[in-house]
Coordinates of N, CA and C in Angstrom, one line a residue:
X497 N 0.8 -1.1 0.1 CA -0.1 0.1 -0.1 C 1.0 1.1 0.1
X498 N 0.6 2.3 -1.0 CA 1.4 3.5 -1.0 C 1.1 4.3 0.1
X499 N 1.7 5.4 0.6 CA 1.6 6.2 1.6 C 0.4 7.0 1.6
X500 N 0.1 7.6 0.4 CA -1.2 8.3 0.3 C -2.5 7.6 0.4
X501 N -2.5 6.4 0.1 CA -3.7 5.5 0.2 C -3.6 5.2 1.7
X502 N -2.4 4.9 2.6 CA -2.5 4.6 4.1 C -3.1 5.7 4.6
X503 N -2.6 7.0 4.4 CA -3.1 8.4 4.8 C -4.6 8.6 4.7
X504 N -5.2 8.1 3.4 CA -6.4 8.3 3.2 C -7.3 7.4 4.1
X505 N -6.9 6.3 4.3 CA -7.7 5.1 5.1 C -7.5 5.5 6.4
X506 N -6.4 6.0 6.8 CA -6.5 6.5 8.4 C -7.3 7.7 8.6
X507 N -7.4 8.6 7.6 CA -8.3 9.6 7.7 C -9.7 9.4 7.7
X508 N -10.0 8.3 6.9 CA -11.4 7.7 6.9 C -11.7 7.1 8.4
X509 N -11.0 6.2 8.7 CA -11.0 5.6 10.1 C -11.3 6.7 11.3
X510 N -10.6 8.0 11.0 CA -10.7 9.0 12.0 C -12.0 9.6 12.1
X511 N -12.7 9.7 10.6 CA -14.0 10.3 10.5 C -15.0 9.5 10.8
X512 N -14.7 8.1 10.7 CA -15.6 7.1 11.2 C -15.9 7.1 12.8
X513 N -14.8 7.3 13.5 CA -14.6 7.3 14.9 C -15.3 8.6 15.6
X514 N -14.9 9.9 14.7 CA -15.6 11.1 15.1 C -17.3 10.8 14.8
X515 N -17.5 10.4 13.4 CA -19.0 10.3 13.3 C -19.7 9.5 14.4
X516 N -19.0 8.3 14.9 CA -19.5 7.3 16.0 C -19.9 8.2 17.0
X517 N -18.6 8.7 17.6 CA -18.7 9.4 18.8 C -19.8 10.5 19.1
X518 N -19.9 11.1 17.8 CA -20.6 12.4 18.0 C -22.3 12.3 17.3
X519 N -22.3 11.4 16.6 CA -23.8 11.1 16.0 C -24.5 10.0 16.6
X520 N -23.6 8.8 16.5 CA -24.1 7.7 17.0 C -24.3 7.6 18.4
X521 N -23.4 7.9 19.2 CA -23.3 7.6 20.5 C -22.9 8.9 21.4
X522 N -23.7 10.1 21.0 CA -23.2 11.1 21.9 C -23.5 11.0 23.5
X523 N -24.3 10.1 23.9 CA -24.6 10.0 25.3 C -23.4 9.3 26.0
X524 N -22.6 9.1 25.4 CA -21.5 8.3 26.2 C -20.6 9.7 26.7
X525 N -20.4 9.6 27.8 CA -19.8 10.6 28.3 C -18.4 10.6 28.3
X526 N -17.7 12.0 28.0 CA -16.3 11.9 27.9 C -15.4 11.3 29.3
X527 N -16.2 11.3 30.1 CA -15.4 11.0 31.6 C -15.4 9.4 31.4
X528 N -16.3 8.7 30.9 CA -16.6 7.3 30.9 C -15.5 6.8 29.9
X529 N -15.6 7.6 28.8 CA -14.3 7.2 27.7 C -12.9 7.3 28.3
X530 N -12.4 8.4 29.1 CA -11.5 8.4 29.6 C -11.1 7.6 30.9
X531 N -11.9 7.2 31.6 CA -11.9 6.2 32.5 C -11.9 4.8 32.0
X532 N -12.4 4.6 31.2 CA -12.3 3.1 30.6 C -11.0 3.1 29.3
X533 N -10.9 3.9 28.5 CA -10.1 3.9 27.5 C -8.8 4.7 27.2
X534 N -8.7 5.6 28.2 CA -7.6 6.4 28.4 C -7.6 7.6 27.6
X535 N -8.7 8.0 26.8 CA -8.8 8.9 25.8 C -10.2 9.4 25.9
X536 N -10.6 10.5 25.4 CA -11.9 11.0 25.0 C -12.1 11.8 23.7
X537 N -12.9 12.6 23.8 CA -13.3 13.4 22.5 C -12.3 14.5 22.7
X538 N -11.9 15.0 23.7 CA -11.1 16.2 23.9 C -9.9 15.8 23.8
X539 N -9.4 14.6 24.2 CA -8.0 14.1 23.7 C -7.9 13.9 22.0
X540 N -8.8 13.8 21.4 CA -9.0 13.3 19.9 C -8.9 15.0 19.4
X541 N -9.5 15.9 19.8 CA -9.4 17.4 19.4 C -7.9 17.7 19.7
X542 N -7.4 17.3 20.9 CA -6.1 18.0 21.2 C -5.0 17.3 20.3
X543 N -5.3 16.1 20.0 CA -4.2 15.4 18.9 C -4.5 15.8 17.3
X544 N -5.8 16.4 17.1 CA -5.8 17.2 16.0 C -5.3 18.5 16.0
X545 N -5.3 19.4 17.0 CA -4.3 20.6 17.3 C -2.9 20.1 17.0
X546 N -2.6 19.2 17.8 CA -1.1 18.9 17.7 C -0.7 18.7 16.3
X547 N -1.3 17.9 15.5 CA -1.2 17.4 14.1 C -1.0 18.8 13.4
X548 N -1.9 19.8 13.6 CA -1.9 20.9 12.9 C -0.6 21.6 13.3
X549 N -0.3 21.8 14.6 CA 1.0 22.6 14.7 C 2.1 21.9 14.2
X550 N 2.2 20.7 14.1 CA 3.5 20.0 13.4 C 3.5 20.4 12.0
X551 N 2.4 20.9 11.4 CA 2.5 21.3 10.2 C 2.5 22.7 10.0
X552 N 2.8 23.4 11.3 CA 2.6 24.9 10.9 C 1.5 25.6 11.0
X553 N 0.3 24.9 11.3 CA -0.9 25.6 11.3 C -1.4 25.9 12.8
X554 N -1.5 27.2 13.0 CA -1.9 27.8 14.3 C -3.3 27.3 14.7
X555 N -3.7 26.8 15.9 CA -4.6 26.4 16.1 C -5.1 26.4 17.7
X556 N -6.0 27.1 18.1 CA -6.2 27.1 19.7 C -6.9 25.8 20.1
X557 N -7.1 25.7 21.3 CA -7.7 24.5 21.8 C -9.2 24.7 21.7
X558 N -9.9 25.8 21.8 CA -11.3 26.0 21.4 C -11.4 25.9 19.5
X559 N -10.5 26.2 18.8 CA -10.7 26.0 17.4 C -10.6 24.4 17.1
X560 N -9.6 23.7 18.0 CA -9.6 22.3 17.6 C -10.8 21.6 18.1
X561 N -11.3 22.1 19.3 CA -12.5 21.2 19.8 C -13.8 21.6 19.0
X562 N -13.8 22.7 18.3 CA -15.1 23.0 17.2 C -14.9 22.3 16.0
X563 N -13.6 22.0 15.6 CA -13.3 21.2 14.4 C -13.8 19.9 14.7
X564 N -13.4 19.4 15.9 CA -13.6 17.9 16.0 C -15.3 17.8 16.5
X565 N -15.8 18.8 17.5 CA -17.3 18.6 17.9 C -18.2 19.1 16.8
X566 N -17.7 19.7 15.8 CA -18.5 20.5 14.9 C -19.4 21.6 15.2
X567 N -19.3 22.1 16.6 CA -20.2 23.3 17.1 C -19.0 23.6 18.3
X568 N -19.3 24.7 19.0 CA -18.7 25.3 20.1 C -18.7 24.3 21.3
X569 N -17.5 23.8 22.0 CA -17.6 22.9 22.9 C -18.6 23.1 24.3
X570 N -18.7 24.4 24.3 CA -20.0 24.7 25.4 C -21.2 24.4 25.0
X571 N -21.5 24.5 23.7 CA -22.7 23.9 23.2 C -22.9 22.6 23.3
X572 N -21.9 22.0 23.0 CA -21.8 20.4 22.8 C -22.3 19.9 24.4
X573 N -21.4 20.4 25.2 CA -21.7 20.1 26.8 C -23.0 20.3 27.2
X574 N -23.7 21.6 26.9 CA -25.0 21.8 27.1 C -25.8 20.7 26.8
X575 N -25.8 20.6 25.6 CA -26.6 19.3 25.0 C -26.5 18.0 25.5
X576 N -25.0 17.5 25.7 CA -24.9 16.1 25.8 C -24.2 15.7 27.1
X577 N -23.8 16.5 28.0 CA -22.8 16.2 29.2 C -23.7 15.9 30.3
X578 N -23.5 15.1 31.3 CA -24.2 15.0 32.4 C -23.2 15.0 33.4
X579 N -23.9 15.4 34.8 CA -23.0 15.5 35.9 C -22.4 14.3 36.3
X580 N -21.1 14.2 36.5 CA -20.4 12.9 36.9 C -20.4 12.5 38.4
X581 N -20.6 11.4 39.0 CA -20.5 11.5 40.5 C -19.2 11.4 41.1
X582 N -18.8 11.4 42.2 CA -17.9 11.5 42.8 C -16.7 10.4 42.4
X583 N -17.1 9.1 42.3 CA -16.4 8.2 41.9 C -15.9 8.2 40.7
X584 N -16.5 8.7 39.6 CA -16.2 8.9 38.3 C -15.2 9.8 38.3
X585 N -15.3 10.9 38.9 CA -14.4 12.0 39.1 C -13.1 11.5 39.5
X586 N -12.9 10.7 40.6 CA -11.9 10.4 41.2 C -11.1 9.1 40.1
X587 N -11.8 8.7 39.4 CA -11.3 7.6 38.5 C -10.9 8.4 37.4
X588 N -11.6 9.6 37.0 CA -10.8 10.5 36.0 C -9.6 10.9 36.3
X589 N -9.4 11.5 37.6 CA -8.1 12.2 38.1 C -6.9 11.1 37.7
X590 N -7.2 10.1 38.4 CA -6.2 8.8 38.0 C -6.0 8.7 36.3
X591 N -6.8 8.4 35.8 CA -6.8 8.2 34.3 C -5.9 9.4 33.4
X592 N -6.5 10.6 33.9 CA -5.7 11.8 33.2 C -4.4 11.8 33.4
X593 N -4.1 11.7 34.7 CA -2.6 11.8 35.1 C -1.9 10.6 34.3
X594 N -2.4 9.3 34.1 CA -1.8 8.1 33.4 C -1.7 8.5 32.0
X595 N -2.5 9.3 31.5 CA -2.6 9.2 29.8 C -2.5 10.5 29.4
X596 N -2.7 11.5 30.1 CA -2.3 12.9 29.3 C -1.2 13.6 30.3
X597 N -1.1 13.4 31.6 CA -0.2 13.9 32.3 C -0.6 15.4 32.9
X598 N 0.4 16.3 32.9 CA 0.1 17.6 33.5 C -0.1 18.7 32.4
X599 N -0.8 18.2 31.5 CA -1.1 19.3 30.3 C -2.4 19.9 30.9

Protein backbone atom coordinates (compact mmCIF):
# COMPACT_ATOMS: atom_id res chain seq x y z
CA UNK A 1 0.00 0.00 0.00
CA UNK A 2 1.39 3.41 -0.87
CA UNK A 3 1.70 6.17 1.75
CA UNK A 4 -1.06 8.36 0.23
CA UNK A 5 -3.56 5.49 0.31
CA UNK A 6 -2.57 4.66 3.88
CA UNK A 7 -3.13 8.29 4.89
CA UNK A 8 -6.53 8.32 3.16
CA UNK A 9 -7.59 5.15 5.00
CA UNK A 10 -6.38 6.51 8.33
CA UNK A 11 -8.30 9.74 7.74
CA UNK A 12 -11.42 7.75 6.85
CA UNK A 13 -11.07 5.70 10.04
CA UNK A 14 -10.71 8.91 12.07
CA UNK A 15 -13.84 10.37 10.45
CA UNK A 16 -15.74 7.14 11.21
CA UNK A 17 -14.65 7.29 14.86
CA UNK A 18 -15.61 10.95 15.05
CA UNK A 19 -19.02 10.26 13.50
CA UNK A 20 -19.60 7.33 15.84
CA UNK A 21 -18.79 9.38 18.95
CA UNK A 22 -20.63 12.52 17.85
CA UNK A 23 -23.66 11.18 15.98
CA UNK A 24 -24.29 7.59 16.99
CA UNK A 25 -23.19 7.69 20.64
CA UNK A 26 -23.28 11.27 21.96
CA UNK A 27 -24.70 9.97 25.23
CA UNK A 28 -21.40 8.27 26.03
CA UNK A 29 -19.74 10.68 28.42
CA UNK A 30 -16.15 11.86 27.93
CA UNK A 31 -15.38 10.95 31.54
CA UNK A 32 -16.46 7.35 30.88
CA UNK A 33 -14.31 7.19 27.74
CA UNK A 34 -11.29 8.51 29.62
CA UNK A 35 -11.83 6.22 32.58
CA UNK A 36 -12.23 3.11 30.43
CA UNK A 37 -10.06 3.79 27.39
CA UNK A 38 -7.60 6.46 28.48
CA UNK A 39 -8.79 8.98 25.90
CA UNK A 40 -11.91 10.98 25.09
CA UNK A 41 -13.28 13.42 22.53
CA UNK A 42 -11.17 16.20 24.02
CA UNK A 43 -8.05 14.07 23.56
CA UNK A 44 -8.97 13.57 19.92
CA UNK A 45 -9.39 17.31 19.46
CA UNK A 46 -6.02 17.90 21.18
CA UNK A 47 -4.35 15.37 18.87
CA UNK A 48 -5.94 17.24 15.94
CA UNK A 49 -4.49 20.50 17.28
CA UNK A 50 -1.06 18.89 17.75
CA UNK A 51 -1.12 17.52 14.19
CA UNK A 52 -1.94 21.01 12.92
CA UNK A 53 0.93 22.50 14.92
CA UNK A 54 3.34 19.90 13.49
CA UNK A 55 2.41 21.24 10.07
CA UNK A 56 2.85 24.89 11.05
CA UNK A 57 -0.88 25.55 11.35
CA UNK A 58 -1.81 27.64 14.37
CA UNK A 59 -4.95 26.42 16.11
CA UNK A 60 -6.24 27.16 19.58
CA UNK A 61 -7.68 24.51 21.85
CA UNK A 62 -11.16 25.99 21.29
CA UNK A 63 -10.70 25.94 17.50
CA UNK A 64 -9.57 22.32 17.62
CA UNK A 65 -12.51 21.34 19.79
CA UNK A 66 -14.95 23.10 17.46
CA UNK A 67 -13.37 21.30 14.49
CA UNK A 68 -13.84 17.94 16.21
CA UNK A 69 -17.22 18.55 17.86
CA UNK A 70 -18.68 20.38 14.85
CA UNK A 71 -19.88 23.14 17.17
CA UNK A 72 -18.53 25.18 20.06
CA UNK A 73 -17.56 22.87 22.92
CA UNK A 74 -19.77 24.68 25.44
CA UNK A 75 -22.80 24.06 23.22
CA UNK A 76 -21.99 20.36 22.90
CA UNK A 77 -21.53 20.10 26.66
CA UNK A 78 -24.89 21.79 27.29
CA UNK A 79 -26.61 19.37 24.91
CA UNK A 80 -24.88 16.14 25.91
CA UNK A 81 -22.87 16.20 29.10
CA UNK A 82 -24.27 15.06 32.41
CA UNK A 83 -22.85 15.56 35.90
CA UNK A 84 -20.41 12.86 36.96
CA UNK A 85 -20.54 11.33 40.41
CA UNK A 86 -17.62 11.51 42.83
CA UNK A 87 -16.37 8.00 41.99
CA UNK A 88 -16.16 8.83 38.27
CA UNK A 89 -14.40 12.11 39.05
CA UNK A 90 -11.83 10.30 41.21
CA UNK A 91 -11.24 7.69 38.51
CA UNK A 92 -10.88 10.47 35.96
CA UNK A 93 -8.15 12.17 38.01
CA UNK A 94 -6.15 8.91 37.91
CA UNK A 95 -6.84 8.23 34.22
CA UNK A 96 -5.95 11.79 33.23
CA UNK A 97 -2.60 11.66 35.07
CA UNK A 98 -1.79 8.28 33.57
CA UNK A 99 -2.77 9.13 29.99
CA UNK A 100 -2.37 12.88 29.58
CA UNK A 101 -0.05 13.98 32.34
CA UNK A 102 0.16 17.56 33.53
CA UNK A 103 -1.19 19.22 30.35
